[in-house]
Coordinates of C-alpha atoms (C1' of nucleotides) and ligand atoms in Angstrom, one line a residue:
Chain A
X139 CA 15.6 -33.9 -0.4
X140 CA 17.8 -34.3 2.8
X141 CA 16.5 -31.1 4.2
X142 CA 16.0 -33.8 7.3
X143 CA 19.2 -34.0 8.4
X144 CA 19.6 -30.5 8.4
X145 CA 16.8 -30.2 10.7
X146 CA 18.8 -33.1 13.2
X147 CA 22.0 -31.5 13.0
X148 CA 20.1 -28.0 13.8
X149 CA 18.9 -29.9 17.0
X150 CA 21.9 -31.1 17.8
X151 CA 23.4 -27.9 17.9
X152 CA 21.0 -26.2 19.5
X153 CA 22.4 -28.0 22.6
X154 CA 26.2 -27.4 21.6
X155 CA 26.6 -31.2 20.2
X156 CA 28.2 -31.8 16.9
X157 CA 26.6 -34.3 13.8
X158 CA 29.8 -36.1 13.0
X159 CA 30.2 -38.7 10.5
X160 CA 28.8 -41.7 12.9
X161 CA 25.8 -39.9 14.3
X162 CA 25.4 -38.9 10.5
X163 CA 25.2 -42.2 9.4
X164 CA 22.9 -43.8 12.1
X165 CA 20.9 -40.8 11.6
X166 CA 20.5 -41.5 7.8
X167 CA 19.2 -45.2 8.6
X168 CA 16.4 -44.2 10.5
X169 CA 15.4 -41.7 9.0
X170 CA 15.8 -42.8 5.4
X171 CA 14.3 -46.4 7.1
X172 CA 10.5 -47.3 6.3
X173 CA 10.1 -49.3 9.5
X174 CA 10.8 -48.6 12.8
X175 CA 14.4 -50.0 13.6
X176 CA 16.2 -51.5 16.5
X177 CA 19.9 -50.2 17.6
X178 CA 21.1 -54.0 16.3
X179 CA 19.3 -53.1 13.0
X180 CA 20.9 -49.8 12.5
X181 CA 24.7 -51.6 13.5
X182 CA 24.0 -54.7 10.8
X183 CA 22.4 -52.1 8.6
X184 CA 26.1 -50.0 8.5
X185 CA 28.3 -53.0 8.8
X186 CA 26.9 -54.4 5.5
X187 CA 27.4 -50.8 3.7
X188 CA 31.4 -51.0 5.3
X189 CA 30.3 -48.1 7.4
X190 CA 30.6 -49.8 10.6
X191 CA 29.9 -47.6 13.5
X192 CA 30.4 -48.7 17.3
X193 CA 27.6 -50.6 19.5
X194 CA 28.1 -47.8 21.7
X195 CA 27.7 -45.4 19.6
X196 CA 24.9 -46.5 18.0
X197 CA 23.4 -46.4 21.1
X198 CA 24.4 -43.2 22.3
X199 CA 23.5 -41.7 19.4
X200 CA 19.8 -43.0 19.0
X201 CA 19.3 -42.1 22.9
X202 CA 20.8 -38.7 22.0
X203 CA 18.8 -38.1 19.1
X204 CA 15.8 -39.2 21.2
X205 CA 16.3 -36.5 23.6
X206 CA 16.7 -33.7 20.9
X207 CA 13.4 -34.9 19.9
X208 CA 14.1 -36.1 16.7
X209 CA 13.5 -39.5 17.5
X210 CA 10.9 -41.0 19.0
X211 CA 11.5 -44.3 21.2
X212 CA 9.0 -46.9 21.2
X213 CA 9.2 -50.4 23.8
X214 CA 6.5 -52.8 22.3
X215 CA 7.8 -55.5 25.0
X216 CA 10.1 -57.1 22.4
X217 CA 13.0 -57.1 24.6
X218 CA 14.6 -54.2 22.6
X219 CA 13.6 -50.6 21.7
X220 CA 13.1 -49.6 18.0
X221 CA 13.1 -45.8 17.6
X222 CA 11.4 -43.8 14.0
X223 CA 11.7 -40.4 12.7
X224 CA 9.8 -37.9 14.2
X225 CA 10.5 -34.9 13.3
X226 CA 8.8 -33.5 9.7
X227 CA 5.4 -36.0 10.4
X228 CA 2.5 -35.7 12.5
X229 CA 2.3 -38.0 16.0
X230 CA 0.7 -41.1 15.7
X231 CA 0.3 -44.2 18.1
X232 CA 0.5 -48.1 17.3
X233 CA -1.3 -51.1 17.0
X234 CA 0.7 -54.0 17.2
X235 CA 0.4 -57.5 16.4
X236 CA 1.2 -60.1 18.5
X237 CA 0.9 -62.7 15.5
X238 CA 3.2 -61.1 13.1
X239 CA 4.9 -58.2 14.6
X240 CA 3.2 -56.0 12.3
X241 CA 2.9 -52.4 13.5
X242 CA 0.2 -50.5 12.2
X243 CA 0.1 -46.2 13.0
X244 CA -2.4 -44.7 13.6
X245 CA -3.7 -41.3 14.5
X246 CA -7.0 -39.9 16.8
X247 CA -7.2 -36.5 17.6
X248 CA -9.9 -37.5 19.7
X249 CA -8.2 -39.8 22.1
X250 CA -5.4 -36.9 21.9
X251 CA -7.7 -34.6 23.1
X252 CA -9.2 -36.6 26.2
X253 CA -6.0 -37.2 27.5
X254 CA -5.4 -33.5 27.6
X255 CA -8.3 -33.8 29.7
X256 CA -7.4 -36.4 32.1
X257 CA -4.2 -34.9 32.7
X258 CA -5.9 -31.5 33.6
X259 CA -7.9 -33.6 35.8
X260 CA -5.1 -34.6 38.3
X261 CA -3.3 -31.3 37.2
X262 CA -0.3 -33.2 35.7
X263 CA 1.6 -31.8 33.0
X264 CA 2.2 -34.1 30.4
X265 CA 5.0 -34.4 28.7
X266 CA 4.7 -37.4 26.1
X267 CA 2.7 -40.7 25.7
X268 CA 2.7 -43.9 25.0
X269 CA -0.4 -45.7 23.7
X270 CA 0.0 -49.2 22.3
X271 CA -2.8 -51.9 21.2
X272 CA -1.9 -55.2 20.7
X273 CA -3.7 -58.0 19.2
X274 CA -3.9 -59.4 15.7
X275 CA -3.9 -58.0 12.1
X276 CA -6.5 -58.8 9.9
X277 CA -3.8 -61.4 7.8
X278 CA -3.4 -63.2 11.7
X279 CA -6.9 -63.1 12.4
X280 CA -8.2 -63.6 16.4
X281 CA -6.4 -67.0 16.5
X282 CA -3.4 -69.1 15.9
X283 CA -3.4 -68.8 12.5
X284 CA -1.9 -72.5 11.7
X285 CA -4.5 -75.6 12.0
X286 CA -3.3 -77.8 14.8
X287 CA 0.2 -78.1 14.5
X288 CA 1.5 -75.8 17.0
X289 CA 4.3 -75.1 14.8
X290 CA 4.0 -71.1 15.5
X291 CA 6.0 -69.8 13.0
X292 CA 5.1 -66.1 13.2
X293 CA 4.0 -65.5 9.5
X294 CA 5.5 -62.9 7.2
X295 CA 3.7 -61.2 5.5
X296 CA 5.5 -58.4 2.7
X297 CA 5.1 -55.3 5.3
X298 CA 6.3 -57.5 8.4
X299 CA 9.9 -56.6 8.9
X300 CA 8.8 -54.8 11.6
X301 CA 9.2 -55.4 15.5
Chain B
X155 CA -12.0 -61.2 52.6
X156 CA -10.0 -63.1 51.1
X157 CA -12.3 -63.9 48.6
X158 CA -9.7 -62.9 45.7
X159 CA -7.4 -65.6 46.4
X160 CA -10.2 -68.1 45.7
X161 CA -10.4 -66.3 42.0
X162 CA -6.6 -66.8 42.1
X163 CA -7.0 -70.5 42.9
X164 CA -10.1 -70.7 40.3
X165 CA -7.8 -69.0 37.5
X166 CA -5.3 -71.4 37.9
X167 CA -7.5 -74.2 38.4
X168 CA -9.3 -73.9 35.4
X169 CA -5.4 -74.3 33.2
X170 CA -5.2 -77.8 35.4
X171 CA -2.7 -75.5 37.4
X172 CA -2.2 -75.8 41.4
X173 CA -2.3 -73.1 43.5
X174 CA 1.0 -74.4 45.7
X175 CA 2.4 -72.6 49.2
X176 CA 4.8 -70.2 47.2
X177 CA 2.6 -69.2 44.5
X178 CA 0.0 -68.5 47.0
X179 CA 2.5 -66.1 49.1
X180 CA 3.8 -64.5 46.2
X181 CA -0.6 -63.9 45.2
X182 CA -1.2 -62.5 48.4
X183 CA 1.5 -59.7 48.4
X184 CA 0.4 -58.4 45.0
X185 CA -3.6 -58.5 46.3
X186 CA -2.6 -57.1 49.3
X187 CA -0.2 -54.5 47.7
X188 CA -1.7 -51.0 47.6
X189 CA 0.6 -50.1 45.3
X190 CA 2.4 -51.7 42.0
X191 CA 5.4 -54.1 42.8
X192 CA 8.0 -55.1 41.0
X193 CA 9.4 -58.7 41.2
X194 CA 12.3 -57.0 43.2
X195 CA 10.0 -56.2 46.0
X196 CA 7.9 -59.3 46.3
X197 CA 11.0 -61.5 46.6
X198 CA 12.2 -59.5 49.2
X199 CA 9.0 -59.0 51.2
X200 CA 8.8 -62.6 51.3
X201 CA 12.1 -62.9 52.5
X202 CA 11.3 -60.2 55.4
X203 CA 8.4 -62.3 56.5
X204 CA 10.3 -65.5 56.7
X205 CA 8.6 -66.9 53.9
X206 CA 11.7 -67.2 51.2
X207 CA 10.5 -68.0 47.8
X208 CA 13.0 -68.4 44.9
X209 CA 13.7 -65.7 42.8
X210 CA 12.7 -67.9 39.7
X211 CA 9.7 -69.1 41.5
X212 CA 8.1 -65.0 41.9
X213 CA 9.1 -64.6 38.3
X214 CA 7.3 -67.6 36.8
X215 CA 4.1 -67.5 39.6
X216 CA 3.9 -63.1 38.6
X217 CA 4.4 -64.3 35.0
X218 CA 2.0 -67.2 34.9
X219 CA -0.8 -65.0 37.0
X220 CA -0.6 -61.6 34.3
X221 CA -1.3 -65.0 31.4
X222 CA -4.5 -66.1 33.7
X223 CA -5.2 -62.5 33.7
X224 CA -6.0 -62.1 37.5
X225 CA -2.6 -60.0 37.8
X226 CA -1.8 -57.1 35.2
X227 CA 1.7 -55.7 33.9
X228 CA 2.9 -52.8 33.3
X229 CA 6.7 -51.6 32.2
X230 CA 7.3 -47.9 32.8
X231 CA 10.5 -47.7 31.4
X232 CA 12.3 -48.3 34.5
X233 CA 13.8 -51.7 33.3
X234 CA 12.0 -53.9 35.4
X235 CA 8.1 -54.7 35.2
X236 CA 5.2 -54.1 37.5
X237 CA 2.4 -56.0 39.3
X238 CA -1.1 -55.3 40.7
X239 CA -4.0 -57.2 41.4
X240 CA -6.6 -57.5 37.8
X241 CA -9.1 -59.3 39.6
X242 CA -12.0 -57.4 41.0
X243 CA -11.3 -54.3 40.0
X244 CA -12.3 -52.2 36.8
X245 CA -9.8 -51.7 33.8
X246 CA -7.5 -48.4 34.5
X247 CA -5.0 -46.6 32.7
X248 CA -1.9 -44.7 34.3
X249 CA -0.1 -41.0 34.4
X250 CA 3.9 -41.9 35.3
X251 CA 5.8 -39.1 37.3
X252 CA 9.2 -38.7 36.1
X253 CA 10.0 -36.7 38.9
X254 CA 9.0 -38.5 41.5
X255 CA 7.9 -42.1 40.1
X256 CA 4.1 -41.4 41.9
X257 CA 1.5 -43.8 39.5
X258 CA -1.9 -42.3 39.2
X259 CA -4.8 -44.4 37.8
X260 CA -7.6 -43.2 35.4
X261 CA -10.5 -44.0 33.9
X262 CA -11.8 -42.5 30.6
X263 CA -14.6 -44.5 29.1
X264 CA -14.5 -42.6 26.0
X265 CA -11.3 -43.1 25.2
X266 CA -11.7 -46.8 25.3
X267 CA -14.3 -46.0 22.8
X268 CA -12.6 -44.3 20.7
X269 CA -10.1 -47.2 20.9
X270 CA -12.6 -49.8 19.6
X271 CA -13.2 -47.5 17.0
X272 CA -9.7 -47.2 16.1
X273 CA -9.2 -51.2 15.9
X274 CA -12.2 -51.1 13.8
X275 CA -11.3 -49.0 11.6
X276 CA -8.3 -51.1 10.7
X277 CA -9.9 -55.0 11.1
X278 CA -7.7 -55.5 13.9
X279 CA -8.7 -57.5 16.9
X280 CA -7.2 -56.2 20.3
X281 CA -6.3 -58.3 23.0
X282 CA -5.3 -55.9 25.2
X283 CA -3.6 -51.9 25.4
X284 CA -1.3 -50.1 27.1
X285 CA -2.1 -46.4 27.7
X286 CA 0.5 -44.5 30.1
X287 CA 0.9 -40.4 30.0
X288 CA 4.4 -39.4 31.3
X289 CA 4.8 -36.0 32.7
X290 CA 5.5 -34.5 36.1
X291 CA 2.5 -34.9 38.9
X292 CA 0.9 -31.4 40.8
X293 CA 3.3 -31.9 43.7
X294 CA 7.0 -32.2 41.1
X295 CA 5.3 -29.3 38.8
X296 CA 6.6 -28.8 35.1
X297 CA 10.3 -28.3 35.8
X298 CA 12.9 -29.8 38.4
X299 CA 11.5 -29.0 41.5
X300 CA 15.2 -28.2 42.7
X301 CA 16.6 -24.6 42.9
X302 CA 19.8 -24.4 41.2
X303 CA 22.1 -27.3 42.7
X304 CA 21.6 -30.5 39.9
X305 CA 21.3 -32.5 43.2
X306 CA 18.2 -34.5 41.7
X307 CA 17.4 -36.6 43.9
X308 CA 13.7 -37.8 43.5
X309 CA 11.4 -36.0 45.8
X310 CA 10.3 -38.4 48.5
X311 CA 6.2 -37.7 48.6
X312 CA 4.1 -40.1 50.9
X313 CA 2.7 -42.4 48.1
X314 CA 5.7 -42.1 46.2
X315 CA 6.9 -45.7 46.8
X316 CA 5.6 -46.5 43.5
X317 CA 8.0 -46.8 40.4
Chain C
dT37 C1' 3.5 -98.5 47.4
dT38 C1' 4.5 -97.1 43.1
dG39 C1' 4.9 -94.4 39.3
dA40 C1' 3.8 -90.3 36.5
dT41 C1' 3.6 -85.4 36.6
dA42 C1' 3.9 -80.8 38.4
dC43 C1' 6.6 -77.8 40.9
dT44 C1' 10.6 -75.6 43.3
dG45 C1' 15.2 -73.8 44.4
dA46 C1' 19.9 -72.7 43.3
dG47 C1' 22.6 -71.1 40.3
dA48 C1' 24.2 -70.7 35.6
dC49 C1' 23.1 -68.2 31.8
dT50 C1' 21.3 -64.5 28.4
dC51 C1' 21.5 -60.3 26.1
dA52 C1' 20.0 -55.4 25.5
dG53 C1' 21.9 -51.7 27.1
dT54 C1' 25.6 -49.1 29.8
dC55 C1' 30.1 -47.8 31.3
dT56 C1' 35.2 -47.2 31.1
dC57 C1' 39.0 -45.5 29.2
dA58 C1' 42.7 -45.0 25.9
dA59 C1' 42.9 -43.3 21.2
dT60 C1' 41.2 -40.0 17.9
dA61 C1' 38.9 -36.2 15.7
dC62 C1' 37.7 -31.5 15.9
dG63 C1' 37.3 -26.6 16.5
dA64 C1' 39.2 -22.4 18.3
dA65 C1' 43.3 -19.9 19.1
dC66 C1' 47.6 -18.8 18.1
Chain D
dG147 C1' 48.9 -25.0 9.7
dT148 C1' 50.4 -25.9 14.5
dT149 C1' 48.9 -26.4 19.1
dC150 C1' 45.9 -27.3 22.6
dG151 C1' 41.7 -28.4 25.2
dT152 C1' 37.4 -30.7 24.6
dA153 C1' 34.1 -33.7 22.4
dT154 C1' 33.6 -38.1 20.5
dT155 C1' 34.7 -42.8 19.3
dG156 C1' 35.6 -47.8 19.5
dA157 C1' 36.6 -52.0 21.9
dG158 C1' 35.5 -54.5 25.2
dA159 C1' 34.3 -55.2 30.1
dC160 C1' 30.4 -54.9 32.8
dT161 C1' 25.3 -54.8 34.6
dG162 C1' 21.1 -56.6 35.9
dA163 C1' 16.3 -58.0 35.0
dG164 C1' 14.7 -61.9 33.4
dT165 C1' 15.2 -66.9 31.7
dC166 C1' 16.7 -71.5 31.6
dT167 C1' 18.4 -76.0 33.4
dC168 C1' 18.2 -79.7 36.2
dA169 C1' 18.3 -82.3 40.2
dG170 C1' 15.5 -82.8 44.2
dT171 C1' 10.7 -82.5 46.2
dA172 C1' 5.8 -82.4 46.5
dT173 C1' 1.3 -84.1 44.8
dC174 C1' -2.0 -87.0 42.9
dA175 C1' -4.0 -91.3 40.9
dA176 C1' -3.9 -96.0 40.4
Ligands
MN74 MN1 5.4 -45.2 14.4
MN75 MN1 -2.7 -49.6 38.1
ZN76 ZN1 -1.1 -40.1 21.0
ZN77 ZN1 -7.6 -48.4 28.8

DNA sequence: TTGATACTGAGACTCAGTCTCAATACGAAC
DNA sequence: GTTCGTATTGAGACTGAGTCTCAGTATCAA
């Protein structure tokens, strides 16, 4: 079961940091979370369960827990970062929809493989990536989805909690 | 020469939009630019040469160029977005330093493949990507270039004016 | 000219994220 | 379990890139 959080407070401590009861509790959101969350989500998400934790803290934490590597931090141009678990799953990249918000993962060993290449080519050493498409789901279609009222509600569609 | 500002002109032209004196300076330091600037730098180039645009002004014309297309944008992370020229050149990804904040551009053909493949394979239609590798470049090697002293203060290479 | 419209500049404003610092929790050592 | 030094927290002030407002100005057509 939560053999996760083992594996976060075994990174933590690896650089002499404790998991205390807030960093527990963020740390349970996104990892337990089936979308990628935002540090507001997390805070709203713990208020409602009268487990408030600190906006600073919150923050702190999902930056710390970013550096240990058990995080990975994603900027889809929102205006605010959303983080997921990444320890325990395989690393994936995103498509994103401009009509919906949807985020769709996806993975290509391929691609993975020719940017080891490129980076050899200017004999950088990588150390992570970010690769984003954006454009529109197949529910949003290439246009504005709407007739002619250019009422632009972003649809929502069941998996669209996302951002 | 300047041939690109007349694609610039054209671009806005053809949204009923006027190329004006500021929006014109502000075009010409990002065409000109032989490197990616941030709103930050045009603002105060402009102000160097005697040619003062408002700050909101470079905002909307750099904002209102990326939507015409003829300028593209890129956010490293470093909380404030880039410029450079779209027009007239081919479509290029980009390696980030984190030591040094050097940009390198790349081109790999396949890998634009295998995106269109990727999109494909999940009925999504792209409008654009964003492809950036983050790592350390051959002059800031894997660790901090630095001996011991945590002095960190970016190393200062030639074309390092990037960010 | 006149009027309609697009654009600009100055500065107020926003808001995600950071910083400060006093209060608290914790862990190790008595 | 008491004591002490350090790590952490919470509350709120602060930051700064980017946006918004709006009155004044330029541009164009009739
Ligand atoms: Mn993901
Ligand atoms: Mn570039
Ligand atoms: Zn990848
Ligand atoms: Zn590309």
């Amino acid at each position: 079961m939560d053999r996760a959080i083992d594996k976060v407070r075994d990174a933590l401590q690896a650089r002499g940091l404790r998991l205390t009861k807030p960093r527990r509790l963020v740390a349970e959101k996104v990892l337990s979370a089936r979308r990628h969350l935002a540090a507001d989500d997390v805070l709203e998400m713990l208020r409602r369960d009268g487990t408030p934790v600190a906006r600073a803290t919150v923050y702190r934490t999902l930056e710390m827990m970013k550096e240990c590597g058990t995080f990975d931090e994603h900027d889809f141009g929102r205006g605010r970062k959303v983080y997921e678990r990444a320890i325990g799953r395989p690393h994936h990249d995103h498509l994103y929809c401009i009509g919906c918000g949807a985020i769709i993962e996806f993975q290509e060993p391929e691609i993975e493989r020719l940017q080891d290449q490129v980076t050899r080519r200017y004999h950088f050493i990588a150390m992570y990536h970010s690769h984003k498409i954006f454009g529109y789901c197949r529910r949003c279609g290439p246009k504005a989805p709407s007739g002619d009222k250019a009422h632009d509600e972003p649809p929502r569609h069941q998996d669209t909690k996302n951002d």
